[in-house]
Coordinates of C-alpha atoms in Angstrom, one line a residue:
M1 CA 117.4 51.3 72.6
R2 CA 117.2 48.1 70.9
P3 CA 120.7 46.6 69.7
L4 CA 121.5 47.5 66.3
T5 CA 123.9 45.7 63.8
E6 CA 126.3 48.0 61.9
D7 CA 124.2 47.6 58.7
E8 CA 121.0 48.6 60.7
L9 CA 122.7 51.7 62.2
R10 CA 124.1 52.8 58.6
S11 CA 120.8 52.3 56.8
A12 CA 119.0 54.3 59.8
F13 CA 120.6 57.7 58.6
V14 CA 117.8 59.7 57.3
N15 CA 119.9 62.9 56.1
A16 CA 122.9 61.5 54.6
S17 CA 123.8 60.8 51.0
A18 CA 125.4 57.3 50.0
D19 CA 128.9 59.1 49.8
E20 CA 128.4 60.4 53.4
L21 CA 127.3 56.8 54.6
R22 CA 130.4 55.3 53.3
L23 CA 132.5 58.0 55.3
V24 CA 130.4 57.2 58.6
T25 CA 133.2 55.9 61.1
L26 CA 131.5 54.2 63.9
P27 CA 132.3 54.6 67.4
H28 CA 135.6 52.6 68.4
D29 CA 133.7 50.5 71.1
F30 CA 130.5 50.1 68.8
V31 CA 130.6 46.1 69.3
L32 CA 130.8 46.8 73.3
T33 CA 127.8 49.2 73.3
D34 CA 125.6 48.6 76.2
W35 CA 122.1 49.0 74.4
D36 CA 120.0 48.4 77.5
H37 CA 121.3 51.5 79.0
L38 CA 121.1 53.9 75.9
D39 CA 118.3 56.3 75.4
F40 CA 120.0 57.4 72.2
L41 CA 123.4 56.8 70.4
A42 CA 125.9 59.9 69.7
W43 CA 129.4 60.3 68.9
R44 CA 131.8 62.3 67.3
D45 CA 133.5 61.4 64.0
P46 CA 137.2 60.9 64.9
R47 CA 138.3 61.4 61.2
T48 CA 136.3 64.4 60.1
R49 CA 136.4 67.6 62.3
G50 CA 132.9 69.0 63.2
R51 CA 131.1 65.9 62.1
G52 CA 128.9 64.1 64.5
Y53 CA 126.1 61.3 64.4
L54 CA 122.8 61.0 66.6
V55 CA 120.6 58.0 66.4
A56 CA 117.3 57.9 68.2
E57 CA 114.3 55.7 68.2
I58 CA 111.4 57.3 66.7
D59 CA 108.2 55.4 66.7
G60 CA 110.2 52.3 67.6
E61 CA 112.6 52.4 64.8
P62 CA 116.1 54.0 64.7
A63 CA 116.4 57.2 63.0
G64 CA 119.9 58.5 62.8
I65 CA 121.0 62.3 61.5
V66 CA 124.4 63.4 60.6
L67 CA 125.4 66.6 62.4
R68 CA 127.8 69.4 61.3
G69 CA 129.3 71.4 64.3
A70 CA 130.0 75.1 64.0
E71 CA 133.5 76.4 63.8
G72 CA 134.7 79.1 66.0
S73 CA 134.1 80.0 69.6
S74 CA 131.8 81.9 71.7
H75 CA 132.8 84.9 73.9
A76 CA 130.2 83.8 76.6
R77 CA 131.5 82.3 79.8
A78 CA 128.7 79.6 79.9
A79 CA 126.4 77.7 77.7
L80 CA 123.2 75.6 78.0
C81 CA 123.1 72.3 76.0
N82 CA 119.4 72.1 74.5
L83 CA 119.3 68.5 74.8
C84 CA 120.5 67.8 78.3
H85 CA 119.9 71.1 79.7
T86 CA 123.6 71.0 81.5
M87 CA 125.2 74.3 82.1
Q88 CA 128.8 74.1 80.9
P89 CA 131.5 76.4 79.9
A90 CA 130.9 78.0 76.7
D91 CA 133.7 76.2 74.8
Q92 CA 131.9 72.7 75.7
V93 CA 128.6 73.5 73.9
T94 CA 128.6 73.7 70.0
M95 CA 125.8 74.8 67.5
Y96 CA 125.1 71.7 65.5
T97 CA 123.2 71.6 62.4
A98 CA 121.5 68.8 60.5
R99 CA 120.4 68.8 57.1
K100 CA 116.7 68.0 56.8
A101 CA 115.8 64.5 55.3
G102 CA 114.2 64.3 51.8
E103 CA 113.7 67.1 49.3
A104 CA 113.9 69.8 52.2
G105 CA 117.5 68.7 52.7
V106 CA 118.4 68.6 49.0
H107 CA 117.3 72.2 49.1
G108 CA 119.6 73.1 51.6
D109 CA 117.2 73.2 54.6
S110 CA 118.5 72.5 57.9
V111 CA 117.6 72.6 61.6
G112 CA 120.2 73.4 64.5
T113 CA 120.7 73.5 68.2
Y114 CA 123.2 73.9 70.8
I115 CA 124.6 70.4 72.0
C116 CA 127.3 69.4 74.3
A117 CA 130.4 69.6 71.9
D118 CA 131.4 66.0 73.0
L119 CA 127.9 64.6 72.1
S120 CA 127.9 63.3 75.9
C121 CA 124.1 64.3 76.7
H122 CA 123.5 60.7 77.7
E123 CA 126.4 60.5 80.2
N124 CA 126.0 64.2 81.6
V125 CA 122.5 63.8 82.9
R126 CA 123.6 60.6 84.7
L127 CA 126.5 62.5 86.4
A128 CA 124.4 63.3 89.3
P129 CA 125.8 65.1 92.3
P130 CA 125.1 63.2 95.4
L131 CA 121.3 63.4 96.8
A132 CA 120.5 66.0 99.5
P133 CA 118.7 64.8 102.4
N134 CA 115.4 66.1 101.2
E135 CA 116.0 65.4 97.5
V136 CA 114.6 62.4 95.6
R137 CA 116.2 60.2 93.1
A138 CA 113.3 61.3 90.6
S139 CA 114.7 64.4 89.8
V140 CA 117.7 62.6 88.0
D141 CA 115.0 60.2 86.3
M142 CA 113.2 63.3 85.2
K143 CA 116.6 64.8 83.6
I144 CA 117.1 61.5 81.9
D145 CA 113.6 61.3 80.3
G146 CA 113.5 65.1 79.4
T147 CA 116.8 64.5 77.5
R148 CA 115.4 61.5 75.7
R149 CA 112.2 63.6 74.7
R150 CA 114.3 66.6 73.5
T151 CA 116.6 64.4 71.5
E152 CA 113.8 62.7 69.8
A153 CA 112.1 66.0 69.1
F154 CA 115.2 67.4 67.6
V155 CA 115.4 64.2 65.3
G156 CA 111.9 64.5 64.7
R157 CA 112.5 68.2 63.5
V158 CA 115.0 66.8 61.0
L159 CA 112.3 64.2 59.6
E160 CA 109.2 66.2 59.6
T161 CA 108.9 68.0 56.3
A162 CA 110.4 64.9 54.5
G163 CA 107.5 62.7 54.9
V164 CA 110.2 60.2 56.2
R165 CA 108.4 60.1 59.7
R166 CA 108.7 56.4 60.6

């Protein structure tokens, strides 16, 4: 990702009202962000339970969405994150929804998917087990690329009916 200032980051949110934008709490280490190694930026709001944020580059421009995590827990033992395709204990994967951008969001339309509860997908795909003798590094690179593509597609679904496509 290209480096973003705080103002650029706040103005990137496509499904947030002016009141919601004032409530956005940036990551505590935002000024130390290593942008060269990010495919997207995602974090949980430390002040608001269940709220998260995800910013990806869509057509070269930052597009951010406000996420709302579901309350409750699953009876399943394990669950798969739909962004990073990491299998985790069920309590570490949450259904996140995002209100659609534009008129669709005003009317209550939203999209949702299962995502790592702590929004750590970017790091999870990089925590690769040691390579086996016949394994190549490309498999990890493919996981990273797939996570980026799926994240951009999810953000794109939030934008698609709004005519906000950047």
